[in-house]
C-alpha cells in the first residue's frame, strides 16, 4: 500500500486575497491531518500574502516563477521574491506552455531557478489529443521530462515533483481513465528511476479530477497524488478529493 499522497489545488486565475483566505480556512476545517498526506494549494501571486501561515495542514505554492534573479522583466516574479510565501511552484503548466508560449528550454531554466531558491518545483507535462491519437504520448512526455530534468542532481531530487496532465483532459470534463493514467505514470516512473535511482519522485495526475474519480485514480500503483483545477475551487469538492486520499492511507 502507498504511504504518501500529495493532493494539490491549482487555483489558476481565480480568487482574490480575501477569497483565497476564506477558502484555505474552510479547507483546513474540512479534513484531518493524516500521516503521509500533503495538501498544497496554488493561489495567484496576489493572494499569497493573504494565505501565509494560516494553517500548517494547507501548504502553499505559486503558479509560476521567472528564472532571472532580478532585472528589467516587467510583470515577472523572481524565485527569491517567493521566499516565505511559497514552498512549492508549478513549472511548465500546459496553459503556460500554450497560452504564454513557454518552451521546454524556458521550463528547464525555471525549474533550475526554483530549486536554487529552495522551492519545490512541480513539473507539469502532458500530450495533446492529436498526439495521443497518433501514439505520440510517450515520446512527448519523455521529451518534456528529459528537457526539464537533465540538470537535476543529488539531493535536489528530493524536492522535485512531476504532474502528468494530458491536455485533452484539462478543464474538459474528460478524464483519462485510471488505466490510461497508470500506463503513462508507470512509464514516467521507470524513466525517473533511471535518473534518480534512490528516490521515488512523486508523480501526480491532473485533468478533470473530481470527487467521483479521485479514489480510482489514487488507487493506481504509480499515481502518488492529484493536481486539481476546477474541483479545487470549492472547499466541498476539494475536501472530498483530499478525503479519498486519507481513506486510502488509512486502509
Ligand atoms: P482541471 O485542471 O482539474 O480543471 O481539469 C487541472 C489543471 O490544469 O491543473
PDB file of C-alpha atoms and ligand atoms in Angstrom:
ATOM      1  CA  UNK A   1       0.000   0.000   0.000  1.00  0.00           C
ATOM      2  CA  UNK A   2       1.160   3.531  -0.725  1.00  0.00           C
ATOM      3  CA  UNK A   3       2.209   5.596   2.270  1.00  0.00           C
ATOM      4  CA  UNK A   4       2.198   9.084   0.821  1.00  0.00           C
ATOM      5  CA  UNK A   5      -0.060  11.280  -1.282  1.00  0.00           C
ATOM      6  CA  UNK A   6       0.185  14.885  -2.439  1.00  0.00           C
ATOM      7  CA  UNK A   7      -3.200  16.433  -3.190  1.00  0.00           C
ATOM      8  CA  UNK A   8      -2.749  19.819  -4.845  1.00  0.00           C
ATOM      9  CA  UNK A   9      -5.178  22.510  -5.951  1.00  0.00           C
ATOM     10  CA  UNK A  10      -4.306  24.800  -8.861  1.00  0.00           C
ATOM     11  CA  UNK A  11      -6.498  27.873  -8.445  1.00  0.00           C
ATOM     12  CA  UNK A  12      -5.387  29.404 -11.762  1.00  0.00           C
ATOM     13  CA  UNK A  13      -6.649  32.987 -12.248  1.00  0.00           C
ATOM     14  CA  UNK A  14      -9.392  32.681  -9.619  1.00  0.00           C
ATOM     15  CA  UNK A  15      -9.683  34.076  -6.074  1.00  0.00           C
ATOM     16  CA  UNK A  16      -8.793  37.466  -4.648  1.00  0.00           C
ATOM     17  CA  UNK A  17      -6.714  37.566  -1.473  1.00  0.00           C
ATOM     18  CA  UNK A  18      -9.844  37.632   0.700  1.00  0.00           C
ATOM     19  CA  UNK A  19     -11.463  34.773  -1.220  1.00  0.00           C
ATOM     20  CA  UNK A  20      -8.304  32.691  -1.073  1.00  0.00           C
ATOM     21  CA  UNK A  21      -8.046  33.223   2.664  1.00  0.00           C
ATOM     22  CA  UNK A  22     -11.636  32.157   3.168  1.00  0.00           C
ATOM     23  CA  UNK A  23     -11.135  29.008   1.079  1.00  0.00           C
ATOM     24  CA  UNK A  24      -7.945  27.984   2.885  1.00  0.00           C
ATOM     25  CA  UNK A  25      -9.688  28.357   6.240  1.00  0.00           C
ATOM     26  CA  UNK A  26     -12.722  26.388   5.064  1.00  0.00           C
ATOM     27  CA  UNK A  27     -10.473  23.668   3.656  1.00  0.00           C
ATOM     28  CA  UNK A  28      -8.361  23.429   6.782  1.00  0.00           C
ATOM     29  CA  UNK A  29     -11.540  22.836   8.759  1.00  0.00           C
ATOM     30  CA  UNK A  30     -12.749  20.123   6.423  1.00  0.00           C
ATOM     31  CA  UNK A  31     -10.095  17.425   6.669  1.00  0.00           C
ATOM     32  CA  UNK A  32      -7.981  15.832   9.364  1.00  0.00           C
ATOM     33  CA  UNK A  33      -4.209  15.648   9.210  1.00  0.00           C
ATOM     34  CA  UNK A  34      -3.154  12.110   8.275  1.00  0.00           C
ATOM     35  CA  UNK A  35       0.393  10.811   8.225  1.00  0.00           C
ATOM     36  CA  UNK A  36       1.661  10.786   4.636  1.00  0.00           C
ATOM     37  CA  UNK A  37      -0.929  13.242   3.318  1.00  0.00           C
ATOM     38  CA  UNK A  38       0.319  16.571   1.941  1.00  0.00           C
ATOM     39  CA  UNK A  39      -2.217  19.152   0.820  1.00  0.00           C
ATOM     40  CA  UNK A  40      -0.971  22.087  -1.256  1.00  0.00           C
ATOM     41  CA  UNK A  41      -2.862  24.975  -2.841  1.00  0.00           C
ATOM     42  CA  UNK A  42      -1.586  27.248  -5.596  1.00  0.00           C
ATOM     43  CA  UNK A  43      -3.325  30.645  -5.363  1.00  0.00           C
ATOM     44  CA  UNK A  44      -2.463  33.573  -7.657  1.00  0.00           C
ATOM     45  CA  UNK A  45       0.618  35.633  -6.652  1.00  0.00           C
ATOM     46  CA  UNK A  46      -1.606  38.424  -5.342  1.00  0.00           C
ATOM     47  CA  UNK A  47      -3.205  36.096  -2.779  1.00  0.00           C
ATOM     48  CA  UNK A  48      -0.006  34.533  -1.404  1.00  0.00           C
ATOM     49  CA  UNK A  49       0.433  37.073   1.377  1.00  0.00           C
ATOM     50  CA  UNK A  50      -3.216  36.675   2.441  1.00  0.00           C
ATOM     51  CA  UNK A  51      -2.884  32.924   2.987  1.00  0.00           C
ATOM     52  CA  UNK A  52       0.556  32.982   4.575  1.00  0.00           C
ATOM     53  CA  UNK A  53       0.766  30.864   7.748  1.00  0.00           C
ATOM     54  CA  UNK A  54      -2.995  30.307   8.008  1.00  0.00           C
ATOM     55  CA  UNK A  55      -2.886  26.602   8.795  1.00  0.00           C
ATOM     56  CA  UNK A  56       0.053  24.172   8.701  1.00  0.00           C
ATOM     57  CA  UNK A  57      -2.176  21.477   7.128  1.00  0.00           C
ATOM     58  CA  UNK A  58      -2.511  23.533   3.944  1.00  0.00           C
ATOM     59  CA  UNK A  59       0.834  24.150   2.253  1.00  0.00           C
ATOM     60  CA  UNK A  60       1.232  26.937  -0.261  1.00  0.00           C
ATOM     61  CA  UNK A  61       2.662  27.098  -3.762  1.00  0.00           C
ATOM     62  CA  UNK A  62       2.955  29.650  -6.568  1.00  0.00           C
ATOM     63  CA  UNK A  63       1.685  29.012 -10.087  1.00  0.00           C
ATOM     64  CA  UNK A  64       4.709  30.319 -11.936  1.00  0.00           C
ATOM     65  CA  UNK A  65       8.129  31.897 -11.447  1.00  0.00           C
ATOM     66  CA  UNK A  66      10.695  33.564 -13.699  1.00  0.00           C
ATOM     67  CA  UNK A  67      14.255  32.288 -13.965  1.00  0.00           C
ATOM     68  CA  UNK A  68      16.206  35.534 -13.609  1.00  0.00           C
ATOM     69  CA  UNK A  69      17.180  36.790 -10.167  1.00  0.00           C
ATOM     70  CA  UNK A  70      16.119  40.373 -10.804  1.00  0.00           C
ATOM     71  CA  UNK A  71      16.141  42.946 -13.578  1.00  0.00           C
ATOM     72  CA  UNK A  72      14.110  44.685 -16.241  1.00  0.00           C
ATOM     73  CA  UNK A  73      11.452  41.983 -16.697  1.00  0.00           C
ATOM     74  CA  UNK A  74       8.162  43.807 -16.343  1.00  0.00           C
ATOM     75  CA  UNK A  75       5.442  41.669 -14.846  1.00  0.00           C
ATOM     76  CA  UNK A  76       7.666  38.782 -13.778  1.00  0.00           C
ATOM     77  CA  UNK A  77       8.343  37.393 -10.291  1.00  0.00           C
ATOM     78  CA  UNK A  78      11.795  36.145  -9.248  1.00  0.00           C
ATOM     79  CA  UNK A  79      12.283  32.952  -7.226  1.00  0.00           C
ATOM     80  CA  UNK A  80      13.668  34.766  -4.189  1.00  0.00           C
ATOM     81  CA  UNK A  81      10.605  37.027  -4.076  1.00  0.00           C
ATOM     82  CA  UNK A  82       8.615  33.915  -3.202  1.00  0.00           C
ATOM     83  CA  UNK A  83      10.684  33.196  -0.085  1.00  0.00           C
ATOM     84  CA  UNK A  84       8.390  32.887   2.910  1.00  0.00           C
ATOM     85  CA  UNK A  85       5.318  32.962   0.657  1.00  0.00           C
ATOM     86  CA  UNK A  86       5.522  29.701  -1.265  1.00  0.00           C
ATOM     87  CA  UNK A  87       7.055  26.297  -0.603  1.00  0.00           C
ATOM     88  CA  UNK A  88       6.117  24.796  -3.991  1.00  0.00           C
ATOM     89  CA  UNK A  89       5.898  26.213  -7.509  1.00  0.00           C
ATOM     90  CA  UNK A  90       4.198  24.921 -10.664  1.00  0.00           C
ATOM     91  CA  UNK A  91       6.557  24.847 -13.623  1.00  0.00           C
ATOM     92  CA  UNK A  92       5.513  24.269 -17.224  1.00  0.00           C
ATOM     93  CA  UNK A  93       1.755  24.049 -16.733  1.00  0.00           C
ATOM     94  CA  UNK A  94       0.167  23.433 -20.147  1.00  0.00           C
ATOM     95  CA  UNK A  95      -1.577  26.809 -20.006  1.00  0.00           C
ATOM     96  CA  UNK A  96       1.813  28.490 -19.593  1.00  0.00           C
ATOM     97  CA  UNK A  97       3.209  26.457 -22.448  1.00  0.00           C
ATOM     98  CA  UNK A  98       0.243  27.018 -24.771  1.00  0.00           C
ATOM     99  CA  UNK A  99      -1.093  30.490 -23.944  1.00  0.00           C
ATOM    100  CA  UNK A 100       2.225  32.092 -22.991  1.00  0.00           C
ATOM    101  CA  UNK A 101       4.441  30.102 -25.360  1.00  0.00           C
ATOM    102  CA  UNK A 102       6.833  28.736 -22.771  1.00  0.00           C
ATOM    103  CA  UNK A 103       9.312  26.375 -24.371  1.00  0.00           C
ATOM    104  CA  UNK A 104      10.949  23.285 -22.874  1.00  0.00           C
ATOM    105  CA  UNK A 105      14.095  25.410 -22.503  1.00  0.00           C
ATOM    106  CA  UNK A 106      12.182  28.079 -20.515  1.00  0.00           C
ATOM    107  CA  UNK A 107      10.673  25.388 -18.318  1.00  0.00           C
ATOM    108  CA  UNK A 108      14.105  23.877 -17.656  1.00  0.00           C
ATOM    109  CA  UNK A 109      15.510  27.263 -16.618  1.00  0.00           C
ATOM    110  CA  UNK A 110      12.551  27.923 -14.348  1.00  0.00           C
ATOM    111  CA  UNK A 111      12.898  24.531 -12.710  1.00  0.00           C
ATOM    112  CA  UNK A 112      16.586  25.103 -12.067  1.00  0.00           C
ATOM    113  CA  UNK A 113      15.979  28.594 -10.687  1.00  0.00           C
ATOM    114  CA  UNK A 114      13.226  27.286  -8.414  1.00  0.00           C
ATOM    115  CA  UNK A 115      15.490  24.570  -6.992  1.00  0.00           C
ATOM    116  CA  UNK A 116      18.304  27.046  -6.482  1.00  0.00           C
ATOM    117  CA  UNK A 117      15.942  29.230  -4.444  1.00  0.00           C
ATOM    118  CA  UNK A 118      14.883  26.306  -2.259  1.00  0.00           C
ATOM    119  CA  UNK A 119      11.424  25.927  -3.818  1.00  0.00           C
ATOM    120  CA  UNK A 120       9.883  22.548  -4.675  1.00  0.00           C
ATOM    121  CA  UNK A 121       9.026  22.586  -8.371  1.00  0.00           C
ATOM    122  CA  UNK A 122       6.063  20.607  -9.684  1.00  0.00           C
ATOM    123  CA  UNK A 123       6.972  19.907 -13.307  1.00  0.00           C
ATOM    124  CA  UNK A 124       3.800  19.657 -15.414  1.00  0.00           C
ATOM    125  CA  UNK A 125       3.788  17.738 -18.673  1.00  0.00           C
ATOM    126  CA  UNK A 126       1.352  16.002 -20.974  1.00  0.00           C
ATOM    127  CA  UNK A 127       0.223  15.400 -24.526  1.00  0.00           C
ATOM    128  CA  UNK A 128      -2.421  16.995 -26.764  1.00  0.00           C
ATOM    129  CA  UNK A 129      -5.302  14.996 -28.218  1.00  0.00           C
ATOM    130  CA  UNK A 130      -3.715  14.685 -31.698  1.00  0.00           C
ATOM    131  CA  UNK A 131      -0.513  13.469 -30.041  1.00  0.00           C
ATOM    132  CA  UNK A 132      -2.427  10.813 -28.103  1.00  0.00           C
ATOM    133  CA  UNK A 133      -4.329   9.745 -31.182  1.00  0.00           C
ATOM    134  CA  UNK A 134      -1.136   9.355 -33.176  1.00  0.00           C
ATOM    135  CA  UNK A 135       0.524   7.295 -30.435  1.00  0.00           C
ATOM    136  CA  UNK A 136       2.980  10.057 -29.634  1.00  0.00           C
ATOM    137  CA  UNK A 137       2.090  10.349 -25.919  1.00  0.00           C
ATOM    138  CA  UNK A 138       5.166   8.654 -24.515  1.00  0.00           C
ATOM    139  CA  UNK A 139       7.640  10.368 -26.812  1.00  0.00           C
ATOM    140  CA  UNK A 140       6.062  13.735 -25.938  1.00  0.00           C
ATOM    141  CA  UNK A 141       6.282  13.253 -22.181  1.00  0.00           C
ATOM    142  CA  UNK A 142       9.781  11.771 -22.450  1.00  0.00           C
ATOM    143  CA  UNK A 143      10.954  14.853 -24.304  1.00  0.00           C
ATOM    144  CA  UNK A 144       9.390  17.194 -21.751  1.00  0.00           C
ATOM    145  CA  UNK A 145      10.747  15.203 -18.812  1.00  0.00           C
ATOM    146  CA  UNK A 146      14.284  14.955 -20.158  1.00  0.00           C
ATOM    147  CA  UNK A 147      14.448  18.607 -21.190  1.00  0.00           C
ATOM    148  CA  UNK A 148      13.331  19.856 -17.783  1.00  0.00           C
ATOM    149  CA  UNK A 149      15.217  17.467 -15.515  1.00  0.00           C
ATOM    150  CA  UNK A 150      18.516  16.961 -17.316  1.00  0.00           C
ATOM    151  CA  UNK A 151      20.440  19.213 -14.917  1.00  0.00           C
ATOM    152  CA  UNK A 152      18.957  17.947 -11.635  1.00  0.00           C
ATOM    153  CA  UNK A 153      21.366  16.084  -9.393  1.00  0.00           C
ATOM    154  CA  UNK A 154      21.945  14.584  -5.947  1.00  0.00           C
ATOM    155  CA  UNK A 155      19.788  15.837  -3.106  1.00  0.00           C
ATOM    156  CA  UNK A 156      17.854  18.163  -5.445  1.00  0.00           C
ATOM    157  CA  UNK A 157      15.806  15.134  -6.463  1.00  0.00           C
ATOM    158  CA  UNK A 158      14.194  15.181  -3.036  1.00  0.00           C
ATOM    159  CA  UNK A 159      12.485  18.479  -3.943  1.00  0.00           C
ATOM    160  CA  UNK A 160      11.154  17.594  -7.410  1.00  0.00           C
ATOM    161  CA  UNK A 161       7.588  16.526  -8.198  1.00  0.00           C
ATOM    162  CA  UNK A 162       6.094  15.682 -11.578  1.00  0.00           C
ATOM    163  CA  UNK A 163       2.470  16.143 -12.667  1.00  0.00           C
ATOM    164  CA  UNK A 164       1.184  14.246 -15.681  1.00  0.00           C
ATOM    165  CA  UNK A 165      -1.665  16.277 -17.140  1.00  0.00           C
ATOM    166  CA  UNK A 166      -2.997  15.185 -20.545  1.00  0.00           C
ATOM    167  CA  UNK A 167      -4.012  18.463 -22.187  1.00  0.00           C
ATOM    168  CA  UNK A 168      -7.214  16.964 -23.586  1.00  0.00           C
ATOM    169  CA  UNK A 169      -8.329  16.225 -20.027  1.00  0.00           C
ATOM    170  CA  UNK A 170      -7.717  19.694 -18.555  1.00  0.00           C
ATOM    171  CA  UNK A 171     -10.911  21.613 -17.867  1.00  0.00           C
ATOM    172  CA  UNK A 172     -12.788  19.465 -20.387  1.00  0.00           C
ATOM    173  CA  UNK A 173     -14.594  17.100 -18.044  1.00  0.00           C
ATOM    174  CA  UNK A 174     -12.888  14.317 -19.970  1.00  0.00           C
ATOM    175  CA  UNK A 175     -10.618  12.480 -17.518  1.00  0.00           C
ATOM    176  CA  UNK A 176      -8.029   9.946 -18.529  1.00  0.00           C
ATOM    177  CA  UNK A 177      -9.232   6.563 -17.327  1.00  0.00           C
ATOM    178  CA  UNK A 178      -7.286   5.301 -14.320  1.00  0.00           C
ATOM    179  CA  UNK A 179      -5.701   2.732 -16.655  1.00  0.00           C
ATOM    180  CA  UNK A 180      -4.664   5.348 -19.225  1.00  0.00           C
ATOM    181  CA  UNK A 181      -3.140   7.463 -16.457  1.00  0.00           C
ATOM    182  CA  UNK A 182      -1.416   4.490 -14.816  1.00  0.00           C
ATOM    183  CA  UNK A 183       0.163   3.471 -18.100  1.00  0.00           C
ATOM    184  CA  UNK A 184       1.857   6.855 -18.534  1.00  0.00           C
ATOM    185  CA  UNK A 185       2.726   7.098 -14.839  1.00  0.00           C
ATOM    186  CA  UNK A 186       4.404   3.683 -14.974  1.00  0.00           C
ATOM    187  CA  UNK A 187       6.422   4.801 -17.959  1.00  0.00           C
ATOM    188  CA  UNK A 188       7.438   8.031 -16.212  1.00  0.00           C
ATOM    189  CA  UNK A 189       8.280   6.094 -13.041  1.00  0.00           C
ATOM    190  CA  UNK A 190      10.770   3.883 -14.861  1.00  0.00           C
ATOM    191  CA  UNK A 191      12.362   6.853 -16.560  1.00  0.00           C
ATOM    192  CA  UNK A 192      12.619   8.769 -13.279  1.00  0.00           C
ATOM    193  CA  UNK A 193      14.068   5.737 -11.524  1.00  0.00           C
ATOM    194  CA  UNK A 194      16.805   5.642 -14.136  1.00  0.00           C
ATOM    195  CA  UNK A 195      17.549   9.337 -13.488  1.00  0.00           C
ATOM    196  CA  UNK A 196      17.304   9.168  -9.685  1.00  0.00           C
ATOM    197  CA  UNK A 197      17.679   5.536  -8.600  1.00  0.00           C
ATOM    198  CA  UNK A 198      17.371   6.045  -4.855  1.00  0.00           C
ATOM    199  CA  UNK A 199      14.284   8.291  -4.914  1.00  0.00           C
ATOM    200  CA  UNK A 200      10.601   7.870  -5.521  1.00  0.00           C
ATOM    201  CA  UNK A 201       9.834  11.171  -7.274  1.00  0.00           C
ATOM    202  CA  UNK A 202       6.107  11.809  -6.657  1.00  0.00           C
ATOM    203  CA  UNK A 203       4.062  11.680  -9.879  1.00  0.00           C
ATOM    204  CA  UNK A 204       0.679  13.417  -9.634  1.00  0.00           C
ATOM    205  CA  UNK A 205      -2.165  13.079 -12.115  1.00  0.00           C
ATOM    206  CA  UNK A 206      -4.142  16.126 -13.280  1.00  0.00           C
ATOM    207  CA  UNK A 207      -7.011  16.733 -15.692  1.00  0.00           C
ATOM    208  CA  UNK A 208     -10.692  16.852 -14.701  1.00  0.00           C
ATOM    209  CA  UNK A 209     -10.117  15.236 -11.309  1.00  0.00           C
ATOM    210  CA  UNK A 210     -13.365  15.203  -9.315  1.00  0.00           C
ATOM    211  CA  UNK A 211     -14.636  13.574  -6.124  1.00  0.00           C
ATOM    212  CA  UNK A 212     -16.229  10.905  -8.347  1.00  0.00           C
ATOM    213  CA  UNK A 213     -12.932   9.717  -9.862  1.00  0.00           C
ATOM    214  CA  UNK A 214     -10.270  10.590  -7.266  1.00  0.00           C
ATOM    215  CA  UNK A 215     -10.381   7.293  -5.377  1.00  0.00           C
ATOM    216  CA  UNK A 216      -9.965   5.207  -8.533  1.00  0.00           C
ATOM    217  CA  UNK A 217      -7.100   7.383  -9.749  1.00  0.00           C
ATOM    218  CA  UNK A 218      -5.286   7.320  -6.399  1.00  0.00           C
ATOM    219  CA  UNK A 219      -5.695   3.544  -6.233  1.00  0.00           C
ATOM    220  CA  UNK A 220      -3.369   3.125  -9.213  1.00  0.00           C
ATOM    221  CA  UNK A 221       0.069   1.894  -8.251  1.00  0.00           C
ATOM    222  CA  UNK A 222       2.070   4.737  -9.761  1.00  0.00           C
ATOM    223  CA  UNK A 223      -0.248   7.661  -9.012  1.00  0.00           C
ATOM    224  CA  UNK A 224       1.180   9.460  -5.977  1.00  0.00           C
ATOM    225  CA  UNK A 225      -1.269  12.321  -5.861  1.00  0.00           C
ATOM    226  CA  UNK A 226      -3.512  14.668  -7.812  1.00  0.00           C
ATOM    227  CA  UNK A 227      -3.295  18.157  -9.265  1.00  0.00           C
ATOM    228  CA  UNK A 228      -6.829  19.503  -9.271  1.00  0.00           C
ATOM    229  CA  UNK A 229      -8.061  22.615 -11.084  1.00  0.00           C
ATOM    230  CA  UNK A 230     -11.803  23.321 -11.209  1.00  0.00           C
ATOM    231  CA  UNK A 231     -12.770  21.000  -8.378  1.00  0.00           C
ATOM    232  CA  UNK A 232     -10.242  22.660  -6.033  1.00  0.00           C
ATOM    233  CA  UNK A 233     -12.071  25.996  -6.116  1.00  0.00           C
ATOM    234  CA  UNK A 234     -14.737  24.890  -3.652  1.00  0.00           C
ATOM    235  CA  UNK A 235     -13.986  23.523  -0.178  1.00  0.00           C
ATOM    236  CA  UNK A 236     -16.672  20.867  -0.515  1.00  0.00           C
ATOM    237  CA  UNK A 237     -15.372  19.192  -3.683  1.00  0.00           C
ATOM    238  CA  UNK A 238     -11.690  19.656  -2.858  1.00  0.00           C
ATOM    239  CA  UNK A 239     -12.049  18.219   0.639  1.00  0.00           C
ATOM    240  CA  UNK A 240     -13.940  15.224  -0.791  1.00  0.00           C
ATOM    241  CA  UNK A 241     -10.910  14.600  -3.038  1.00  0.00           C
ATOM    242  CA  UNK A 242      -8.500  15.073  -0.123  1.00  0.00           C
ATOM    243  CA  UNK A 243     -10.542  12.672   1.963  1.00  0.00           C
ATOM    244  CA  UNK A 244     -10.326   9.974  -0.700  1.00  0.00           C
ATOM    245  CA  UNK A 245      -6.555  10.179  -0.234  1.00  0.00           C
ATOM    246  CA  UNK A 246      -6.865   9.943   3.568  1.00  0.00           C
ATOM    247  CA  UNK A 247      -9.162   6.960   3.209  1.00  0.00           C
ATOM    248  CA  UNK A 248      -6.584   5.056   1.156  1.00  0.00           C
ATOM    249  CA  UNK A 249      -3.764   5.968   3.544  1.00  0.00           C
ATOM    250  CA  UNK A 250      -5.767   4.702   6.486  1.00  0.00           C
ATOM    251  CA  UNK A 251      -6.796   1.442   4.842  1.00  0.00           C
TER     252      UNK A 251
HETATM  253  P1  LIG B   1      -8.859  20.739 -14.181  1.00  0.00           P
HETATM  254  O1  LIG B   1      -7.415  21.440 -14.256  1.00  0.00           O
HETATM  255  O2  LIG B   1      -8.885  19.889 -12.941  1.00  0.00           O
HETATM  256  O3  LIG B   1      -9.841  21.875 -14.114  1.00  0.00           O
HETATM  257  O4  LIG B   1      -9.008  19.906 -15.409  1.00  0.00           O
HETATM  258  C1  LIG B   1      -6.240  20.754 -13.903  1.00  0.00           C
HETATM  259  C2  LIG B   1      -5.031  21.633 -14.097  1.00  0.00           C
HETATM  260  O5  LIG B   1      -4.995  22.445 -15.038  1.00  0.00           O
HETATM  261  O6  LIG B   1      -4.048  21.550 -13.320  1.00  0.00           O
END
